[in-house]
C-alpha atoms as a PDB file:
ATOM      1  CA  MET A   1     117.645  71.299  56.155  1.00  0.00           C
ATOM      2  CA  LYS A   2     116.212  68.159  54.555  1.00  0.00           C
ATOM      3  CA  LYS A   3     113.895  67.439  57.461  1.00  0.00           C
ATOM      4  CA  TYR A   4     112.418  70.958  57.238  1.00  0.00           C
ATOM      5  CA  ILE A   5     111.796  70.514  53.519  1.00  0.00           C
ATOM      6  CA  LEU A   6     110.152  67.127  54.134  1.00  0.00           C
ATOM      7  CA  LEU A   7     108.017  68.614  56.900  1.00  0.00           C
ATOM      8  CA  LEU A   8     106.907  71.422  54.583  1.00  0.00           C
ATOM      9  CA  ILE A   9     106.014  68.940  51.836  1.00  0.00           C
ATOM     10  CA  PHE A  10     104.080  66.807  54.332  1.00  0.00           C
ATOM     11  CA  CYS A  11     102.134  69.831  55.571  1.00  0.00           C
ATOM     12  CA  ILE A  12     101.273  70.830  52.001  1.00  0.00           C
ATOM     13  CA  ILE A  13     100.072  67.301  51.189  1.00  0.00           C
ATOM     14  CA  LEU A  14      98.100  67.085  54.420  1.00  0.00           C
ATOM     15  CA  GLY A  15      96.508  70.457  53.791  1.00  0.00           C
ATOM     16  CA  THR A  16      95.565  69.365  50.278  1.00  0.00           C
ATOM     17  CA  ALA A  17      93.996  66.152  51.585  1.00  0.00           C
ATOM     18  CA  PHE A  18      91.901  68.034  54.126  1.00  0.00           C
ATOM     19  CA  GLY A  19      91.083  70.905  51.767  1.00  0.00           C
ATOM     20  CA  GLN A  20      88.765  68.937  49.503  1.00  0.00           C
ATOM     21  CA  ASP A  21      84.973  68.805  49.493  1.00  0.00           C
ATOM     22  CA  ALA A  22      82.436  66.015  49.730  1.00  0.00           C
ATOM     23  CA  ILE A  23      80.393  67.575  46.904  1.00  0.00           C
ATOM     24  CA  LEU A  24      82.016  70.193  44.665  1.00  0.00           C
ATOM     25  CA  THR A  25      79.801  72.572  42.691  1.00  0.00           C
ATOM     26  CA  LEU A  26      81.177  74.458  39.668  1.00  0.00           C
ATOM     27  CA  ASN A  27      79.199  77.547  38.634  1.00  0.00           C
ATOM     28  CA  SER A  28      81.585  79.883  36.780  1.00  0.00           C
ATOM     29  CA  PRO A  29      83.994  79.748  33.823  1.00  0.00           C
ATOM     30  CA  LEU A  30      87.498  78.349  34.373  1.00  0.00           C
ATOM     31  CA  SER A  31      90.725  78.357  32.399  1.00  0.00           C
ATOM     32  CA  GLY A  32      94.326  77.257  32.795  1.00  0.00           C
ATOM     33  CA  ASN A  33      95.333  74.077  34.624  1.00  0.00           C
ATOM     34  CA  GLN A  34      92.410  72.830  36.719  1.00  0.00           C
ATOM     35  CA  ASN A  35      92.300  69.625  38.759  1.00  0.00           C
ATOM     36  CA  LYS A  36      89.030  69.239  40.658  1.00  0.00           C
ATOM     37  CA  VAL A  37      88.616  66.387  43.148  1.00  0.00           C
ATOM     38  CA  ALA A  38      85.675  65.592  45.419  1.00  0.00           C
ATOM     39  CA  ARG A  39      84.694  62.671  47.623  1.00  0.00           C
ATOM     40  CA  ASP A  40      81.097  62.124  46.478  1.00  0.00           C
ATOM     41  CA  ALA A  41      80.263  64.200  43.394  1.00  0.00           C
ATOM     42  CA  ILE A  42      81.261  67.101  41.157  1.00  0.00           C
ATOM     43  CA  ILE A  43      78.273  69.101  39.907  1.00  0.00           C
ATOM     44  CA  MET A  44      78.709  71.283  36.807  1.00  0.00           C
ATOM     45  CA  ASN A  45      75.866  73.786  36.856  1.00  0.00           C
ATOM     46  CA  PRO A  46      74.728  76.040  33.991  1.00  0.00           C
ATOM     47  CA  GLY A  47      77.218  78.879  33.780  1.00  0.00           C
ATOM     48  CA  PHE A  48      80.223  76.629  34.182  1.00  0.00           C
ATOM     49  CA  SER A  49      82.579  76.317  31.243  1.00  0.00           C
ATOM     50  CA  TYR A  50      86.229  75.610  30.617  1.00  0.00           C
ATOM     51  CA  THR A  51      88.365  77.414  28.062  1.00  0.00           C
ATOM     52  CA  PRO A  52      91.191  75.143  26.859  1.00  0.00           C
ATOM     53  CA  SER A  53      94.613  76.483  26.000  1.00  0.00           C
ATOM     54  CA  SER A  54      97.976  75.087  24.936  1.00  0.00           C
ATOM     55  CA  GLY A  55      99.702  73.171  27.734  1.00  0.00           C
ATOM     56  CA  ASN A  56      96.713  73.358  30.078  1.00  0.00           C
ATOM     57  CA  ALA A  57      94.038  70.816  30.957  1.00  0.00           C
ATOM     58  CA  PHE A  58      90.894  70.380  33.027  1.00  0.00           C
ATOM     59  CA  THR A  59      90.342  67.187  35.033  1.00  0.00           C
ATOM     60  CA  ALA A  60      87.557  66.235  37.430  1.00  0.00           C
ATOM     61  CA  SER A  61      87.588  63.050  39.500  1.00  0.00           C
ATOM     62  CA  ILE A  62      85.971  61.326  42.486  1.00  0.00           C
ATOM     63  CA  ASN A  63      88.145  60.030  45.332  1.00  0.00           C
ATOM     64  CA  ALA A  64      86.159  58.075  47.934  1.00  0.00           C
ATOM     65  CA  GLY A  65      89.214  57.972  50.194  1.00  0.00           C
ATOM     66  CA  LEU A  66      89.415  61.717  50.791  1.00  0.00           C
ATOM     67  CA  ILE A  67      89.709  62.751  54.444  1.00  0.00           C
ATOM     68  CA  LEU A  68      87.389  65.662  55.125  1.00  0.00           C
ATOM     69  CA  PRO A  69      87.567  68.033  58.110  1.00  0.00           C
ATOM     70  CA  VAL A  70      85.350  67.133  61.062  1.00  0.00           C
ATOM     71  CA  THR A  71      83.014  69.737  62.542  1.00  0.00           C
ATOM     72  CA  TYR A  72      82.182  69.206  66.205  1.00  0.00           C
ATOM     73  CA  SER A  73      79.067  70.627  67.858  1.00  0.00           C
ATOM     74  CA  SER A  74      79.315  72.248  71.268  1.00  0.00           C
ATOM     75  CA  GLY A  75      77.079  71.016  74.071  1.00  0.00           C
ATOM     76  CA  ASP A  76      74.712  68.055  73.968  1.00  0.00           C
ATOM     77  CA  PRO A  77      72.271  68.322  71.037  1.00  0.00           C
ATOM     78  CA  TYR A  78      70.179  65.490  72.499  1.00  0.00           C
ATOM     79  CA  ALA A  79      69.707  67.065  75.955  1.00  0.00           C
ATOM     80  CA  SER A  80      66.220  68.305  75.120  1.00  0.00           C
ATOM     81  CA  PRO A  81      63.460  65.682  74.750  1.00  0.00           C
ATOM     82  CA  ASN A  82      61.984  67.886  72.016  1.00  0.00           C
ATOM     83  CA  TYR A  83      65.137  67.730  69.869  1.00  0.00           C
ATOM     84  CA  LEU A  84      64.337  67.673  66.150  1.00  0.00           C
ATOM     85  CA  LEU A  85      66.465  65.859  63.624  1.00  0.00           C
ATOM     86  CA  ASP A  86      68.182  68.036  61.049  1.00  0.00           C
ATOM     87  CA  THR A  87      66.852  66.576  57.812  1.00  0.00           C
ATOM     88  CA  ALA A  88      69.332  68.606  55.754  1.00  0.00           C
ATOM     89  CA  TYR A  89      71.964  65.931  56.389  1.00  0.00           C
ATOM     90  CA  LEU A  90      72.143  62.758  54.346  1.00  0.00           C
ATOM     91  CA  PRO A  91      70.966  59.714  56.337  1.00  0.00           C
ATOM     92  CA  GLY A  92      73.498  57.040  57.171  1.00  0.00           C
ATOM     93  CA  TYR A  93      73.054  53.524  55.870  1.00  0.00           C
ATOM     94  CA  GLN A  94      74.591  50.112  56.340  1.00  0.00           C
ATOM     95  CA  THR A  95      75.560  48.081  53.292  1.00  0.00           C
ATOM     96  CA  GLY A  96      75.672  44.814  55.224  1.00  0.00           C
ATOM     97  CA  SER A  97      73.394  41.916  54.329  1.00  0.00           C
ATOM     98  CA  PRO A  98      72.071  39.214  56.711  1.00  0.00           C
ATOM     99  CA  SER A  99      71.488  35.610  55.654  1.00  0.00           C
ATOM    100  CA  VAL A 100      71.181  32.058  56.970  1.00  0.00           C
ATOM    101  CA  SER A 101      73.607  29.348  55.807  1.00  0.00           C
ATOM    102  CA  PRO A 102      72.424  25.868  54.670  1.00  0.00           C
ATOM    103  CA  THR A 103      73.491  24.531  58.089  1.00  0.00           C
ATOM    104  CA  GLY A 104      71.415  27.127  59.960  1.00  0.00           C
ATOM    105  CA  ALA A 105      74.177  29.580  60.874  1.00  0.00           C
ATOM    106  CA  SER A 106      73.415  33.267  61.206  1.00  0.00           C
ATOM    107  CA  VAL A 107      75.585  35.123  58.679  1.00  0.00           C
ATOM    108  CA  TYR A 108      76.136  38.860  58.301  1.00  0.00           C
ATOM    109  CA  GLU A 109      78.401  40.313  55.596  1.00  0.00           C
ATOM    110  CA  ILE A 110      79.694  43.886  55.334  1.00  0.00           C
ATOM    111  CA  PRO A 111      81.424  44.685  51.999  1.00  0.00           C
ATOM    112  CA  LEU A 112      84.665  46.668  52.001  1.00  0.00           C
ATOM    113  CA  PHE A 113      85.871  49.007  49.262  1.00  0.00           C
ATOM    114  CA  ALA A 114      89.059  47.966  47.438  1.00  0.00           C
ATOM    115  CA  PRO A 115      90.615  49.457  44.272  1.00  0.00           C
ATOM    116  CA  GLN A 116      90.505  47.367  41.128  1.00  0.00           C
ATOM    117  CA  GLY A 117      93.690  45.541  40.186  1.00  0.00           C
ATOM    118  CA  THR A 118      95.274  44.856  36.807  1.00  0.00           C
ATOM    119  CA  GLY A 119      93.907  42.358  34.325  1.00  0.00           C
ATOM    120  CA  GLY A 120      90.357  42.742  35.606  1.00  0.00           C
ATOM    121  CA  MET A 121      91.216  41.278  39.018  1.00  0.00           C
ATOM    122  CA  ASP A 122      88.892  43.010  41.462  1.00  0.00           C
ATOM    123  CA  PRO A 123      89.331  42.173  45.176  1.00  0.00           C
ATOM    124  CA  ASP A 124      85.957  41.312  46.691  1.00  0.00           C
ATOM    125  CA  LEU A 125      86.680  42.010  50.359  1.00  0.00           C
ATOM    126  CA  SER A 126      84.121  41.916  53.148  1.00  0.00           C
ATOM    127  CA  ILE A 127      83.816  41.346  56.884  1.00  0.00           C
ATOM    128  CA  VAL A 128      81.766  38.211  57.542  1.00  0.00           C
ATOM    129  CA  TYR A 129      80.196  37.015  60.791  1.00  0.00           C
ATOM    130  CA  ASN A 130      79.149  33.357  61.063  1.00  0.00           C
ATOM    131  CA  SER A 131      77.567  32.126  64.291  1.00  0.00           C
ATOM    132  CA  GLN A 132      78.904  28.588  63.738  1.00  0.00           C
ATOM    133  CA  THR A 133      82.586  29.462  63.336  1.00  0.00           C
ATOM    134  CA  GLY A 134      85.133  29.826  66.102  1.00  0.00           C
ATOM    135  CA  ASN A 135      87.693  32.552  66.638  1.00  0.00           C
ATOM    136  CA  GLY A 136      88.603  34.277  63.388  1.00  0.00           C
ATOM    137  CA  ILE A 137      91.257  36.824  62.498  1.00  0.00           C
ATOM    138  CA  LEU A 138      88.782  39.623  63.361  1.00  0.00           C
ATOM    139  CA  GLY A 139      87.379  38.082  66.542  1.00  0.00           C
ATOM    140  CA  PRO A 140      84.935  35.349  67.604  1.00  0.00           C
ATOM    141  CA  GLY A 141      82.898  34.393  64.549  1.00  0.00           C
ATOM    142  CA  PHE A 142      84.375  37.157  62.381  1.00  0.00           C
ATOM    143  CA  THR A 143      86.577  36.603  59.337  1.00  0.00           C
ATOM    144  CA  LEU A 144      87.804  38.634  56.370  1.00  0.00           C
ATOM    145  CA  SER A 145      86.224  37.322  53.206  1.00  0.00           C
ATOM    146  CA  GLY A 146      87.925  37.775  49.850  1.00  0.00           C
ATOM    147  CA  MET A 147      91.400  36.844  51.133  1.00  0.00           C
ATOM    148  CA  SER A 148      90.941  33.107  50.848  1.00  0.00           C
ATOM    149  CA  ILE A 149      92.407  30.973  53.659  1.00  0.00           C
ATOM    150  CA  ILE A 150      92.357  27.388  54.865  1.00  0.00           C
ATOM    151  CA  SER A 151      92.219  27.373  58.653  1.00  0.00           C
ATOM    152  CA  ARG A 152      92.140  24.970  61.598  1.00  0.00           C
ATOM    153  CA  ILE A 153      88.736  24.548  63.229  1.00  0.00           C
ATOM    154  CA  ASN A 154      87.107  22.337  65.835  1.00  0.00           C
ATOM    155  CA  LEU A 155      84.779  19.607  64.602  1.00  0.00           C
ATOM    156  CA  PRO A 156      81.136  20.739  64.928  1.00  0.00           C
ATOM    157  CA  TYR A 157      78.942  18.616  67.207  1.00  0.00           C
ATOM    158  CA  TYR A 158      76.550  17.706  64.406  1.00  0.00           C
ATOM    159  CA  ALA A 159      79.406  16.101  62.414  1.00  0.00           C
ATOM    160  CA  ARG A 160      80.846  13.916  65.173  1.00  0.00           C
ATOM    161  CA  ASN A 161      79.018  10.793  64.012  1.00  0.00           C
ATOM    162  CA  GLU A 162      80.320  10.941  60.441  1.00  0.00           C
ATOM    163  CA  SER A 163      83.239   8.581  61.162  1.00  0.00           C
ATOM    164  CA  PRO A 164      85.201   7.260  64.186  1.00  0.00           C
ATOM    165  CA  GLU A 165      88.363   8.853  62.774  1.00  0.00           C
ATOM    166  CA  LEU A 166      86.900  12.323  63.258  1.00  0.00           C
ATOM    167  CA  LEU A 167      86.472  11.761  66.997  1.00  0.00           C
ATOM    168  CA  ASP A 168      90.244  11.285  67.280  1.00  0.00           C
ATOM    169  CA  ASN A 169      90.872  14.597  65.501  1.00  0.00           C
ATOM    170  CA  LEU A 170      88.349  17.006  67.025  1.00  0.00           C
ATOM    171  CA  ASP A 171      90.745  19.978  66.910  1.00  0.00           C
ATOM    172  CA  LYS A 172      92.483  18.973  63.695  1.00  0.00           C
ATOM    173  CA  GLN A 173      89.785  19.901  61.199  1.00  0.00           C
ATOM    174  CA  PHE A 174      90.086  22.273  58.249  1.00  0.00           C
ATOM    175  CA  ALA A 175      87.854  24.901  56.666  1.00  0.00           C
ATOM    176  CA  LEU A 176      88.197  26.770  53.375  1.00  0.00           C
ATOM    177  CA  ASP A 177      86.991  30.331  54.010  1.00  0.00           C
ATOM    178  CA  GLY A 178      84.838  29.036  56.876  1.00  0.00           C
ATOM    179  CA  ASN A 179      83.417  26.150  54.808  1.00  0.00           C
ATOM    180  CA  ARG A 180      84.376  22.873  56.561  1.00  0.00           C
ATOM    181  CA  LEU A 181      86.408  20.376  54.532  1.00  0.00           C
ATOM    182  CA  VAL A 182      84.993  16.841  54.361  1.00  0.00           C
ATOM    183  CA  LEU A 183      87.357  13.930  53.625  1.00  0.00           C
ATOM    184  CA  ILE A 184      86.440  11.969  50.484  1.00  0.00           C
ATOM    185  CA  SER A 185      89.582   9.852  49.978  1.00  0.00           C
ATOM    186  CA  GLY A 186      92.841   9.010  51.760  1.00  0.00           C
ATOM    187  CA  SER A 187      93.595   9.477  55.466  1.00  0.00           C
ATOM    188  CA  HIS A 188      92.748  12.697  57.258  1.00  0.00           C
ATOM    189  CA  ALA A 189      95.627  15.227  57.441  1.00  0.00           C
ATOM    190  CA  GLN A 190      97.936  12.817  55.622  1.00  0.00           C
ATOM    191  CA  ASN A 191      99.813  13.417  52.376  1.00  0.00           C
ATOM    192  CA  GLY A 192      97.466  12.984  49.407  1.00  0.00           C
ATOM    193  CA  ALA A 193      94.207  13.281  51.392  1.00  0.00           C
ATOM    194  CA  VAL A 194      91.410  14.691  49.228  1.00  0.00           C
ATOM    195  CA  TYR A 195      88.547  16.825  50.528  1.00  0.00           C
ATOM    196  CA  LYS A 196      85.433  18.616  49.343  1.00  0.00           C
ATOM    197  CA  THR A 197      83.648  21.513  51.021  1.00  0.00           C
ATOM    198  CA  GLU A 198      80.708  20.787  53.330  1.00  0.00           C
ATOM    199  CA  ASN A 199      78.568  23.349  51.505  1.00  0.00           C
ATOM    200  CA  GLU A 200      79.273  22.140  47.979  1.00  0.00           C
ATOM    201  CA  THR A 201      81.399  24.461  45.833  1.00  0.00           C
ATOM    202  CA  PHE A 202      82.623  21.694  43.466  1.00  0.00           C
ATOM    203  CA  SER A 203      86.234  22.400  44.415  1.00  0.00           C
ATOM    204  CA  VAL A 204      88.685  19.535  44.974  1.00  0.00           C
ATOM    205  CA  ILE A 205      91.117  20.150  47.851  1.00  0.00           C
ATOM    206  CA  THR A 206      94.255  18.017  48.295  1.00  0.00           C
ATOM    207  CA  PHE A 207      96.494  17.957  51.378  1.00  0.00           C
ATOM    208  CA  PHE A 208     100.277  17.651  50.888  1.00  0.00           C
ATOM    209  CA  GLY A 209     103.154  17.241  53.338  1.00  0.00           C
ATOM    210  CA  THR A 210     103.241  16.135  56.968  1.00  0.00           C
ATOM    211  CA  PHE A 211     100.777  17.672  59.395  1.00  0.00           C
ATOM    212  CA  GLY A 212     102.441  19.750  62.121  1.00  0.00           C
ATOM    213  CA  SER A 213     105.872  19.802  60.472  1.00  0.00           C
ATOM    214  CA  GLY A 214     105.513  23.166  58.750  1.00  0.00           C
ATOM    215  CA  SER A 215     105.765  21.511  55.336  1.00  0.00           C
ATOM    216  CA  GLU A 216     102.020  20.990  54.913  1.00  0.00           C
ATOM    217  CA  TRP A 217     100.098  22.808  52.202  1.00  0.00           C
ATOM    218  CA  PHE A 218      96.881  22.528  50.202  1.00  0.00           C
ATOM    219  CA  GLN A 219      96.044  22.552  46.514  1.00  0.00           C
ATOM    220  CA  VAL A 220      92.550  23.670  45.502  1.00  0.00           C
ATOM    221  CA  LYS A 221      91.156  23.023  42.028  1.00  0.00           C
ATOM    222  CA  THR A 222      88.038  25.098  41.422  1.00  0.00           C
ATOM    223  CA  LYS A 223      85.138  24.324  39.111  1.00  0.00           C
ATOM    224  CA  ASP A 224      86.154  27.172  36.766  1.00  0.00           C
ATOM    225  CA  GLY A 225      89.557  25.566  36.097  1.00  0.00           C
ATOM    226  CA  ARG A 226      91.781  27.532  38.478  1.00  0.00           C
ATOM    227  CA  THR A 227      94.460  25.861  40.613  1.00  0.00           C
ATOM    228  CA  ILE A 228      95.191  27.682  43.886  1.00  0.00           C
ATOM    229  CA  GLU A 229      97.923  26.770  46.373  1.00  0.00           C
ATOM    230  CA  TYR A 230      97.649  27.516  50.098  1.00  0.00           C
ATOM    231  CA  GLY A 231     100.732  27.459  52.308  1.00  0.00           C
ATOM    232  CA  ASN A 232     103.185  26.339  49.629  1.00  0.00           C
ATOM    233  CA  GLY A 233     105.675  29.112  50.429  1.00  0.00           C
ATOM    234  CA  THR A 234     107.627  30.652  53.288  1.00  0.00           C
ATOM    235  CA  TYR A 235     105.357  33.670  53.740  1.00  0.00           C
ATOM    236  CA  SER A 236     102.031  32.083  52.802  1.00  0.00           C
ATOM    237  CA  LYS A 237     101.078  30.660  56.201  1.00  0.00           C
ATOM    238  CA  ILE A 238     100.748  31.684  59.838  1.00  0.00           C
ATOM    239  CA  THR A 239     101.710  28.933  62.244  1.00  0.00           C
ATOM    240  CA  GLU A 240     100.473  30.530  65.462  1.00  0.00           C
ATOM    241  CA  ASN A 241      97.377  29.317  67.293  1.00  0.00           C
ATOM    242  CA  PRO A 242      94.959  29.214  65.514  1.00  0.00           C
ATOM    243  CA  VAL A 243      96.802  28.013  62.408  1.00  0.00           C
ATOM    244  CA  PHE A 244      96.036  29.519  58.995  1.00  0.00           C
ATOM    245  CA  TYR A 245      97.371  28.200  55.686  1.00  0.00           C
END
């Protein structure tokens, strides 16, 4: 009996999710309990009003995550060479932004929507392509920005004359969110080694532990006074190939 009740509840919820509108227009008076939700906008035209009463309320909200029903067209609308675009539809657009890094890399960033957290913490997530990076978690050259990581990278060709030590560690280099770490004191990948970012962010990055043992982790001190730890916990690192901290 329980599974039938759960199935009924699921169907009701699913029907509610698909029963919303992209733009909801209110034209007539309403009363009682009213909860209006739309994906893009709620328009209250002249003639709309709400009469309050004890125990009842009117709410109107926007939910960008609403799943709307899909309408499919029959046949091929582009079969005719004289096909005219239907200008009644809103044009699509891409929120991505291209740029060139200080080292000459082609960069393209596509922002992703994320709900705001508590205490004013707002995740700033985006998909980033960088032509100078290797395989990322989203594919060759692609990474997820906003979820900060320190990852293993190969030493770029242009940096191979910086020091003889680097030539012995071509595949044992680090990058903070795709920004290569440059050794400024200590021995590379040894406990207490201190790094800065190649494209200066004024962060100080310190390596702790023994490389390759699973105990290694990084401490990052940012210019705004924050101290961030990478890999200093059981579930804060991925030790597959490539390795992320």
